[in-house]
XYZ file of N, CA and C in Angstrom:
732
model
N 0.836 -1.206 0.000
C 0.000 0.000 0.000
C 0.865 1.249 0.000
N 2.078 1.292 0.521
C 3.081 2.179 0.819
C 3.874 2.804 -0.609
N 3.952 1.729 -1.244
C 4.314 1.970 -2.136
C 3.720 2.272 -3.311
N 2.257 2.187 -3.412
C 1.288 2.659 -4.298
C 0.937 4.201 -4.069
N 1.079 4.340 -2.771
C 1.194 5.631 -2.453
C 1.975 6.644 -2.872
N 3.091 6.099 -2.479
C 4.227 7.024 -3.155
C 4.335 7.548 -4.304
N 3.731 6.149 -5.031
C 3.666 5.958 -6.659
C 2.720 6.687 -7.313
N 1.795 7.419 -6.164
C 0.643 8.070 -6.536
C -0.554 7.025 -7.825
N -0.136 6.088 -6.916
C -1.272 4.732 -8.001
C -2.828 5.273 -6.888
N -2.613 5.408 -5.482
C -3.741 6.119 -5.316
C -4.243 6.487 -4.017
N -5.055 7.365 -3.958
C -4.847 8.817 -3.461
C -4.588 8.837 -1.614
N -4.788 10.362 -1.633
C -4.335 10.462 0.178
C -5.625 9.956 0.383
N -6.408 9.902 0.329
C -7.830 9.670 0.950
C -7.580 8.439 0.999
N -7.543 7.248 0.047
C -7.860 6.004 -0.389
C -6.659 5.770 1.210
N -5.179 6.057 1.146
C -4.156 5.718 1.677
C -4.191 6.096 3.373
N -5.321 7.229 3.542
C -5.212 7.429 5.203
C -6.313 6.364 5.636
N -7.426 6.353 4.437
C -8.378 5.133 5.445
C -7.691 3.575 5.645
N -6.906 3.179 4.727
C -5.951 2.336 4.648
C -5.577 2.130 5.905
N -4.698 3.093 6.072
C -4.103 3.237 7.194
C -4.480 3.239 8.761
N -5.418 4.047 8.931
C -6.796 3.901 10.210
C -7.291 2.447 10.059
N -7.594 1.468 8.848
C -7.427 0.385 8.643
C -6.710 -0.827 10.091
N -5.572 -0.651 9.293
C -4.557 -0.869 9.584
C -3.998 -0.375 10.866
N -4.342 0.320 11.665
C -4.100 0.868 12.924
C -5.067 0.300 14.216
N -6.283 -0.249 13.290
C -7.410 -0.874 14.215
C -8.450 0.144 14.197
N -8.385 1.279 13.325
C -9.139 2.361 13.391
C -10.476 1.806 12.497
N -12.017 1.822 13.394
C -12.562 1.551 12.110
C -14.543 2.286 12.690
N -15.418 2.626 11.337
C -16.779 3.296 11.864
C -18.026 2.836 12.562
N -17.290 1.439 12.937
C -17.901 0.771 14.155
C -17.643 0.603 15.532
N -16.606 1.201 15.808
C -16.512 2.017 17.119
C -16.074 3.432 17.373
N -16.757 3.938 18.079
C -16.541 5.469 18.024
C -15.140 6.070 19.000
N -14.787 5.560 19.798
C -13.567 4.995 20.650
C -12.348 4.690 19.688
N -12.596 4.173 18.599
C -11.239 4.414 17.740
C -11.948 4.639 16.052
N -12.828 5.666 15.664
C -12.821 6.066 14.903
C -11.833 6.332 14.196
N -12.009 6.386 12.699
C -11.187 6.758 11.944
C -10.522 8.635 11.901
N -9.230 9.045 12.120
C -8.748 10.010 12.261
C -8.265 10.643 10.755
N -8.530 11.917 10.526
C -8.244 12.398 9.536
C -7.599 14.148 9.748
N -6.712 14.901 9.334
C -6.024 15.610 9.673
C -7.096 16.980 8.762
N -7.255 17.933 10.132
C -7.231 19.601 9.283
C -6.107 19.450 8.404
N -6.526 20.150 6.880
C -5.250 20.398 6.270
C -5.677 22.042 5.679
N -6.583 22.719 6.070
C -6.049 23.958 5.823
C -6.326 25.133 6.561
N -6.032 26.038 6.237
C -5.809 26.887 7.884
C -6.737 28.185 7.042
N -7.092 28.298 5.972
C -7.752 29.732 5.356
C -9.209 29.049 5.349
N -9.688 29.386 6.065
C -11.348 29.479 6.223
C -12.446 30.730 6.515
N -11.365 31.842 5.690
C -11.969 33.392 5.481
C -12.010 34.041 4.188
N -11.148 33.542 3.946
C -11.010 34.083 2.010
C -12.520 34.019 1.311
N -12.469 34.929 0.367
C -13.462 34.269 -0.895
C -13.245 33.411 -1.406
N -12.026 33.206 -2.196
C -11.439 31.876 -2.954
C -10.468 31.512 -2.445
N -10.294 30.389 -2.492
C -9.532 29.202 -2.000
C -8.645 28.711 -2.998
N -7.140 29.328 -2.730
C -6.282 29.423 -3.682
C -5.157 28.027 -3.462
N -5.074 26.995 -4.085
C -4.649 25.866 -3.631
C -3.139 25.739 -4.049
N -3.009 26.640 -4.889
C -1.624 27.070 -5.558
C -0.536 27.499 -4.475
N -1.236 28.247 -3.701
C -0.498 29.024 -2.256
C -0.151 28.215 -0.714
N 0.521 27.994 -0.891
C 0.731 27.166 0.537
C 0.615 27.321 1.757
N 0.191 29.132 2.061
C -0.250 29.409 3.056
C -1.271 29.466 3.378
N -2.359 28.774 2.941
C -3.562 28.153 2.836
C -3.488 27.082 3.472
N -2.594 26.889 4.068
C -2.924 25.218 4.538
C -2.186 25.397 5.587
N -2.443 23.929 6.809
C -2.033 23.560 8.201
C -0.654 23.448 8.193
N -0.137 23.595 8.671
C 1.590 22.832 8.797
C 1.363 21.719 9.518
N 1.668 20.501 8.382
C 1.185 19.306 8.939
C 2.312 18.531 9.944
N 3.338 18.845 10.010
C 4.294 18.544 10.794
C 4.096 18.847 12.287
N 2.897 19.704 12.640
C 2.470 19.515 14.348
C 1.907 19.510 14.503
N 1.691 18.806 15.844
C 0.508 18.706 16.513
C -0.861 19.490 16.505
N -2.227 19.260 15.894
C -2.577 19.980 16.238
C -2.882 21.880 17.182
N -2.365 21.207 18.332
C -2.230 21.636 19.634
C -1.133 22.729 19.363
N -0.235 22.819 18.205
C 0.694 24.243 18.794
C 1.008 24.069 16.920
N 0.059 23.828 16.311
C 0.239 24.617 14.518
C -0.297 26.045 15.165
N -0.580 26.709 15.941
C -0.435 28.287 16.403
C 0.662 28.150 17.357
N 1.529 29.042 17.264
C 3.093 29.041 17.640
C 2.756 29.619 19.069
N 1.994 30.206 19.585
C 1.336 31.082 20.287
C 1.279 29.969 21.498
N 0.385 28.748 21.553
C -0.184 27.871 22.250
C 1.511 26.757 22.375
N 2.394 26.881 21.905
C 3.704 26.192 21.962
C 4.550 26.275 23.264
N 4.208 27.325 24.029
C 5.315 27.680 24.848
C 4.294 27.526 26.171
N 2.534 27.331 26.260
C 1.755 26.768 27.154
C 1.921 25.389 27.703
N 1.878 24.593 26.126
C 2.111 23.319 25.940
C 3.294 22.505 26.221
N 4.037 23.237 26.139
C 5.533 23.252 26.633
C 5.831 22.713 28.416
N 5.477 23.782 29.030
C 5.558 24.239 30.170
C 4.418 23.724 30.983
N 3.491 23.214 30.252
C 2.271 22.206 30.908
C 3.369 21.029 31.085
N 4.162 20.326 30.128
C 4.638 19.395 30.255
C 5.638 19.165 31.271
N 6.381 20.122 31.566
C 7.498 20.267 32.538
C 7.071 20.554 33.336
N 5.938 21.057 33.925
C 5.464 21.225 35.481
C 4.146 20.996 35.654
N 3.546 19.740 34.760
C 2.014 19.910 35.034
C 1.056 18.842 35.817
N 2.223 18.432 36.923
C 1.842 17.960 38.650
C 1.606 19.171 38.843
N 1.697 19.920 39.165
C 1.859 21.724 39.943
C 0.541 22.196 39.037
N 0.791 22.634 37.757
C 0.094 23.594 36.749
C -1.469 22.604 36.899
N -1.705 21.296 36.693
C -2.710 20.692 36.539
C -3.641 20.650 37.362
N -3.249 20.817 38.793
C -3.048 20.652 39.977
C -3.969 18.878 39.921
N -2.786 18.131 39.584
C -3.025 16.886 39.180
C -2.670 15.934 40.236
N -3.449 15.300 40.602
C -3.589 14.316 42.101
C -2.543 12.657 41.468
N -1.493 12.346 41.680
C -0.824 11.405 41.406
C 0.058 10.699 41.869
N -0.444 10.645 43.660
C 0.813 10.523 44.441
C 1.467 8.933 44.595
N 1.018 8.193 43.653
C 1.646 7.184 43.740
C 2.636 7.346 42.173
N 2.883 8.405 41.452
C 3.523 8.689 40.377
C 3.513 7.789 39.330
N 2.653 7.833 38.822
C 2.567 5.809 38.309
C 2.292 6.713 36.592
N 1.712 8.192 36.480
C 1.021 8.569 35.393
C 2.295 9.176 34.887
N 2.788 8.747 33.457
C 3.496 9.565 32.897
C 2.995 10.841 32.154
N 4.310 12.215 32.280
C 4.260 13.721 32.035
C 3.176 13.247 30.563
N 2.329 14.374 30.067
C 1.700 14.531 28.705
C 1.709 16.244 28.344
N 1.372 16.528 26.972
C 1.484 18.070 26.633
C 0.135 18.056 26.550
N -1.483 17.115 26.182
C -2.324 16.862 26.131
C -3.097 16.069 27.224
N -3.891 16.835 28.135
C -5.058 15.956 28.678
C -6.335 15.215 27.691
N -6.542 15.794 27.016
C -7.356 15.139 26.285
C -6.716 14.701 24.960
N -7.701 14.135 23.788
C -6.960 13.730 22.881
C -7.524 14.184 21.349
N -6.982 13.538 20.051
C -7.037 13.955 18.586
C -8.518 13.436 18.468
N -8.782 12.350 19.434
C -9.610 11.632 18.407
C -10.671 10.522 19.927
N -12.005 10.900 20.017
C -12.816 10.422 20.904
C -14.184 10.124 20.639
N -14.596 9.244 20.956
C -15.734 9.127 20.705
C -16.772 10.592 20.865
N -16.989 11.338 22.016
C -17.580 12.658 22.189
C -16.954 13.559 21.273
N -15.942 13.685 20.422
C -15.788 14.250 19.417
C -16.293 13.585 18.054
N -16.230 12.689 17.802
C -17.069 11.985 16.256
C -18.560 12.687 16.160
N -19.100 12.374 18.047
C -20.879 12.954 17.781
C -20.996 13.890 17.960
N -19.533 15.229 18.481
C -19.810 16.741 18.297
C -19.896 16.725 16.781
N -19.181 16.490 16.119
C -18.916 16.718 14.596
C -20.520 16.217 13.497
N -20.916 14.957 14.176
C -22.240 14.785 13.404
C -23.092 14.415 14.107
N -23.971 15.238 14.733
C -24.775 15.833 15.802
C -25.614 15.722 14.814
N -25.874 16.064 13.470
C -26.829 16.393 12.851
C -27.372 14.580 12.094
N -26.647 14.030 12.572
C -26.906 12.931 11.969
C -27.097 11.924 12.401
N -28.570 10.804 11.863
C -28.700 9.618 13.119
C -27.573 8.354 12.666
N -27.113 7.742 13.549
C -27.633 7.528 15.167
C -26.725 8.536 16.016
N -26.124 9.424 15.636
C -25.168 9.994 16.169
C -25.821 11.028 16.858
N -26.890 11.832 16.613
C -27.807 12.518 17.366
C -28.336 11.999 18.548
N -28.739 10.901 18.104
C -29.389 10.305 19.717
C -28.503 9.818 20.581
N -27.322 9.325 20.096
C -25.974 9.064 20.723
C -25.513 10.480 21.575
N -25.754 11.444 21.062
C -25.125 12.251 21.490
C -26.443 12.979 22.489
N -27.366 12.923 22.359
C -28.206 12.959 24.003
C -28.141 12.309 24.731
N -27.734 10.752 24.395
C -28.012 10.183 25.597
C -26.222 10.137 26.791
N -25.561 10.935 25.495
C -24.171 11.032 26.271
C -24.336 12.609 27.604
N -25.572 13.209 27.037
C -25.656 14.615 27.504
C -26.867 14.426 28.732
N -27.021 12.874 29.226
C -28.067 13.033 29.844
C -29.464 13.326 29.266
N -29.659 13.019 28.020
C -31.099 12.927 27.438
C -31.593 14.313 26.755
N -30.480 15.315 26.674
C -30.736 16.671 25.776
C -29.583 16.791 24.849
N -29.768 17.482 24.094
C -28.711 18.303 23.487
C -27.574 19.480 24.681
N -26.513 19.270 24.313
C -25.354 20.338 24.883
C -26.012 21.491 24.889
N -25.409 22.380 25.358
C -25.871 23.848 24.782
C -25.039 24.392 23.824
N -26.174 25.057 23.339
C -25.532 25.752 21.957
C -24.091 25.951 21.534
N -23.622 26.821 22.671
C -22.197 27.235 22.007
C -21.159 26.380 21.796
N -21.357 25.076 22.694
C -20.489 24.162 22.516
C -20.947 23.324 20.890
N -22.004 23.223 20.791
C -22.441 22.192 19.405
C -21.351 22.407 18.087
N -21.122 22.095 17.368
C -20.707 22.393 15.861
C -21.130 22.922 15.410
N -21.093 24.303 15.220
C -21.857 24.882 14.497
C -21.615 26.085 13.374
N -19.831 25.849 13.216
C -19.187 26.605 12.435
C -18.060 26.198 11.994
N -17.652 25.592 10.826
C -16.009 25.477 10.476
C -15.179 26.681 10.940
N -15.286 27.770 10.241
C -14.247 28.910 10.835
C -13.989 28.616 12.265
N -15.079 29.105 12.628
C -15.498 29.156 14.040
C -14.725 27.800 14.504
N -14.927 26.806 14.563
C -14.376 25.822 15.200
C -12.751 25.910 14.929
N -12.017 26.484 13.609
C -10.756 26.393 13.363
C -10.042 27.407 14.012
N -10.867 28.686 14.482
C -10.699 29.406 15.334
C -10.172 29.044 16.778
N -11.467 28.276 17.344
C -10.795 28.140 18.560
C -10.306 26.954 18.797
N -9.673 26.475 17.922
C -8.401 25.644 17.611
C -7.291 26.119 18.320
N -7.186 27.321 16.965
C -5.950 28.225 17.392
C -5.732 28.994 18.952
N -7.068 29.214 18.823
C -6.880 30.022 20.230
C -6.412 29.072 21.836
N -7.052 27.765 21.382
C -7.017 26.813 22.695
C -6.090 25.940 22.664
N -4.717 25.550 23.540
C -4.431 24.792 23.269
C -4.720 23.280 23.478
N -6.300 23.511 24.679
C -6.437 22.337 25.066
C -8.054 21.610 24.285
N -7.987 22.345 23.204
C -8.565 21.713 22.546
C -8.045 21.132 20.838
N -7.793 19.407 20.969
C -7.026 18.929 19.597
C -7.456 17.972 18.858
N -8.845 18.036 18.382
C -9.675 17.616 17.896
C -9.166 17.560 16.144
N -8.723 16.481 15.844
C -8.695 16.168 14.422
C -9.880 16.424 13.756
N -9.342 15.915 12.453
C -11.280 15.560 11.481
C -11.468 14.060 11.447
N -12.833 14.241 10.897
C -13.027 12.243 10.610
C -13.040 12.870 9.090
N -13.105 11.265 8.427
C -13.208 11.077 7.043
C -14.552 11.825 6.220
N -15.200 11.956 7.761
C -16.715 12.725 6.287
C -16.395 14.223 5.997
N -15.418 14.803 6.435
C -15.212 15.657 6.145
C -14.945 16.067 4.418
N -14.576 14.599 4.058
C -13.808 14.876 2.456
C -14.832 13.915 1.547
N -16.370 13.406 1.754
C -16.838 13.115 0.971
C -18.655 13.214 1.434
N -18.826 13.511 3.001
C -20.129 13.555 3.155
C -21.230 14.765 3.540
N -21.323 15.202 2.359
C -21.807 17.079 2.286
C -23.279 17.212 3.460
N -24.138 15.842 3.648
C -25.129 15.711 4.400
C -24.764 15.780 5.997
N -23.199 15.748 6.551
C -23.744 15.455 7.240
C -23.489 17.972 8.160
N -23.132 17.964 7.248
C -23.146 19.433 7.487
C -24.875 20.676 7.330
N -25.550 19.596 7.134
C -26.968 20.042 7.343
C -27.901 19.453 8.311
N -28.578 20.345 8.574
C -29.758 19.998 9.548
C -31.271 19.483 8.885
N -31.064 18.468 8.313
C -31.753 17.888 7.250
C -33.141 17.345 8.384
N -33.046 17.228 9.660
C -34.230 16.669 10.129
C -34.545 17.574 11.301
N -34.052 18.714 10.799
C -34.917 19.522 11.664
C -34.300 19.840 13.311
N -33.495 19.365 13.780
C -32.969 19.504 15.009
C -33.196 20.443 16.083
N -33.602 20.938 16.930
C -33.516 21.996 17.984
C -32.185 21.900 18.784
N -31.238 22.900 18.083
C -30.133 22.773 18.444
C -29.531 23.681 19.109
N -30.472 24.294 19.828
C -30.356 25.874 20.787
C -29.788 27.090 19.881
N -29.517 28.271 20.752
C -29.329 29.603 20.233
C -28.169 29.671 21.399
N -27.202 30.867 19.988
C -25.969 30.806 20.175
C -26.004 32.119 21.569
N -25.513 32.120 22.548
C -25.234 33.250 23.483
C -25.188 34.591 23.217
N -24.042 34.913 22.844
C -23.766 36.150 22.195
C -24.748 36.846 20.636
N -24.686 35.706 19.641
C -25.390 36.762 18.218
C -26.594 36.344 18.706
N -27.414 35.268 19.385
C -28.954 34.872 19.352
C -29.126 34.191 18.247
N -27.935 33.652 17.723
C -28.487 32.913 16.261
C -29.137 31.804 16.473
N -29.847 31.281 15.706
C -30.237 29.673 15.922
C -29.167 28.525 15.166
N -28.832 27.423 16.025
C -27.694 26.523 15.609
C -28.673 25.539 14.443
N -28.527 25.836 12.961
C -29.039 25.368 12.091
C -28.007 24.211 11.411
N -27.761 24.429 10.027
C -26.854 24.033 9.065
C -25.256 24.774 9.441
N -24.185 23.828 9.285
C -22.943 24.145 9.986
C -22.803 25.593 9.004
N -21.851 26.546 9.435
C -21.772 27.277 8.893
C -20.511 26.905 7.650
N -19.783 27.515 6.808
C -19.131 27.009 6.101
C -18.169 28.325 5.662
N -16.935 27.635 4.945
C -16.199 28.921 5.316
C -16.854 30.171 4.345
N -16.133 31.289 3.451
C -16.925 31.923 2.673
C -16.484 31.328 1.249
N -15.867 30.668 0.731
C -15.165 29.993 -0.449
C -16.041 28.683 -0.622
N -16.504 28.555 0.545
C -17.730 27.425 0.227
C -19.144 27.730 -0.134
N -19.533 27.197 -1.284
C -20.963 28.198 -1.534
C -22.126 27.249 -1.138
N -22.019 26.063 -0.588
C -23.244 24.854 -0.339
C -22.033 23.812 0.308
N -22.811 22.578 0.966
C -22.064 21.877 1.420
C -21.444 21.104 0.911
N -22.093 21.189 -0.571
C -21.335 20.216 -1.553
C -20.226 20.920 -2.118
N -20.161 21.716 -2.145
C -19.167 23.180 -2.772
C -17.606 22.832 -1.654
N -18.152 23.031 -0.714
C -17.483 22.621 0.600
C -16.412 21.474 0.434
N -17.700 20.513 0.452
C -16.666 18.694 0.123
C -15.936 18.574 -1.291
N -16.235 18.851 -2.069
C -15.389 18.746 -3.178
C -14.389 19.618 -3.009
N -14.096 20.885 -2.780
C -13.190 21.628 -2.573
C -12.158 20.993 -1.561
N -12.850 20.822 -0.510
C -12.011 20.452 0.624
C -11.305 18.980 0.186
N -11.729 18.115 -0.467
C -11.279 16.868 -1.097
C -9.942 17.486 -1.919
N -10.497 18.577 -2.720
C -9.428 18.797 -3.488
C -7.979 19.044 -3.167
N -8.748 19.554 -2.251
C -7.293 20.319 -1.279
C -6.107 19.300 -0.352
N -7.091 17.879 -0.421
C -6.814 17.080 0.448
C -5.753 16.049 -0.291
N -5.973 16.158 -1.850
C -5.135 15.419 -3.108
C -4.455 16.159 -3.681
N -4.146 18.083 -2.921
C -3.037 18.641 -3.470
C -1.891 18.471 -3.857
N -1.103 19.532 -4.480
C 0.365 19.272 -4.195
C 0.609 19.594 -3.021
N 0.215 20.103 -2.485
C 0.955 20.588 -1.127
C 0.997 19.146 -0.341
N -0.143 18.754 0.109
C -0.837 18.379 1.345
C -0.019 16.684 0.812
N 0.542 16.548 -0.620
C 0.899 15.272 -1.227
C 2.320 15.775 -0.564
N 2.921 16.684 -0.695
C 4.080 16.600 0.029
C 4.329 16.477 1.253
N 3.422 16.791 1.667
C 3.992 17.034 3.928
C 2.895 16.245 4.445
N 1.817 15.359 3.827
C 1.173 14.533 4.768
C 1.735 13.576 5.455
N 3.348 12.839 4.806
C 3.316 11.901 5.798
C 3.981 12.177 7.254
N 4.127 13.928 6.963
C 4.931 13.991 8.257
C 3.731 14.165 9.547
N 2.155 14.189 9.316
C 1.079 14.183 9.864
C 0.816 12.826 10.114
N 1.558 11.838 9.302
C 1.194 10.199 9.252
C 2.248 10.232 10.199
N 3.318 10.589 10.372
C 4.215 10.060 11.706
C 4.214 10.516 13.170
N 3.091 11.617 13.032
C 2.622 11.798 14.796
C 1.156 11.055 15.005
N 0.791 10.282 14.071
C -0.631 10.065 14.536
C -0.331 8.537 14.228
N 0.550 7.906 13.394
C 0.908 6.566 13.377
C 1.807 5.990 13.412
N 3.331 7.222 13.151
C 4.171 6.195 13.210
C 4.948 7.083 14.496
N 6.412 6.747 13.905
C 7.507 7.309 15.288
C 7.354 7.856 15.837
N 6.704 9.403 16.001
C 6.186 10.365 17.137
C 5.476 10.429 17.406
N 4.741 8.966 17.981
C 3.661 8.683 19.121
C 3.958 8.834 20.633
N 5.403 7.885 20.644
C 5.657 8.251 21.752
C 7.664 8.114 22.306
N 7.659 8.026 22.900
C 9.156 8.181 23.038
C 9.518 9.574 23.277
N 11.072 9.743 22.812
C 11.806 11.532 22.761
C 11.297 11.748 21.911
N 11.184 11.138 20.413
C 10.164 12.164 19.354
C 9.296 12.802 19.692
N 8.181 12.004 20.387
C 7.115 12.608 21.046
C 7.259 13.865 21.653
N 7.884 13.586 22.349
C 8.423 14.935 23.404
C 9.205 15.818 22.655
N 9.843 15.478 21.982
C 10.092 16.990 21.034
C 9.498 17.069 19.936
N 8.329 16.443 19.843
C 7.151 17.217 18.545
C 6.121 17.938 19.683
N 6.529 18.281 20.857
C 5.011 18.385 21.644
C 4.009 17.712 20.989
N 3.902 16.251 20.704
C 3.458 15.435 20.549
C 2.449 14.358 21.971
N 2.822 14.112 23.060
C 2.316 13.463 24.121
C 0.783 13.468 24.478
N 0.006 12.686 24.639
C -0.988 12.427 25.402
C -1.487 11.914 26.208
N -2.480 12.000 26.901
C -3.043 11.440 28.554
C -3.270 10.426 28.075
């Protein structure tokens, strides 16, 4: 498979589900869902220029500190975060992490498709029999890539429907999905960036972007913190790579 890859016999998509495959990753448990990487970081533009490389994630880190900003938190969580966590561990048994939480969880698969059954009802009965409140729901790409950047303790990958399932970014059955705090909006159909003109506009684009040149050059260095060498070890620790 490795080598068909390379060979570009066929594509990143075909080659990451492969791989989640192959990792034990699969859409019958939500606990090891299949993981798929943000790959672009412009979700404000009008057009979506795929030519430009600053359009896209730097796939070489972690989630958690592709904002350089959240690097030196993440850092320093790690080197003192018995103290910083104020983390109860007195039999020392838990090894240091730069991450309490993780890329990839079941309560993240049914934030992401909330709008979709069985994952809707999955996701009340995880909430105690309602929906979350609003501001937490999905209810904006920007918006969510936003406070990406802003948080470092939130490192929520994508799943695979991101690059082929335009349904599940609508509120096709109607949902009561509360009102947002601040604008009073109602949490409808996800919002989408402005280069996206429908949700299908969305997935094909975003596919495209996903079989770039770019994203064909530096994905596998995104394949070696999520599958291969900088899982764990000193790599780990010097990709601020680590998790709980």
């Amino acid at each position: 498979v490795f080598q068909k890859w390379v060979n570009r016999e066929i594509s990143n998509f075909d080659y990451l589900i492969q791989l989640n495959t192959m990792a034990g990753r699969t859409y019958n448990d939500l606990a090891q869902y299949p993981v798929f990487p943000w790959i672009l970081r412009d979700y404000t533009s009008e057009e979506l220029d795929l030519n430009n490389p600053a359009v896209f994630r730097d796939l070489s880190k972690p989630i958690g500190v592709v904002n350089e900003k959240n690097a030196k938190t993440v850092k320093e969580k790690y080197i003192s975060f018995f103290r910083y966590e104020n983390f109860e561990d007195p039999l020392g048994m838990i090894d240091k992490f730069h991450y309490g939480t993780h890329y990839s969880n079941a309560a993240g698969v049914m934030h992401y498709l909330i709008r979709v059954e069985p994952f809707t009802t999955l996701h009340i009965q995880l909430q105690s029999g309602r929906f979350d409140c609003a501001d937490r729901q999905f209810h904006s790409i920007p918006a969510t890539w936003q406070a990406l950047m802003d948080n470092p303790n939130d490192v929520k990958e994508l799943i695979p429907e991101f690059f082929y399932f335009p349904e599940f970014l609508e509120n096709q059955n109607g949902f009561n999905l509360g009102q947002l705090q601040m604008s009073k909006e109602m949490v409808n159909d996800v919002v989408l960036p402005k280069w996206a003109h429908s949700p299908e506009d969305f997935i094909y684009k975003h596919r495209k972007a996903l079989e770039s040149e770019y994203v064909s050059a530096h994905l596998h260095e995104w394949i070696d913190l999520i599958f291969g060498y900088k899982q764990r070890g000193p790599a780990a620790v010097e990709a601020l790579n680590v998790f709980y």
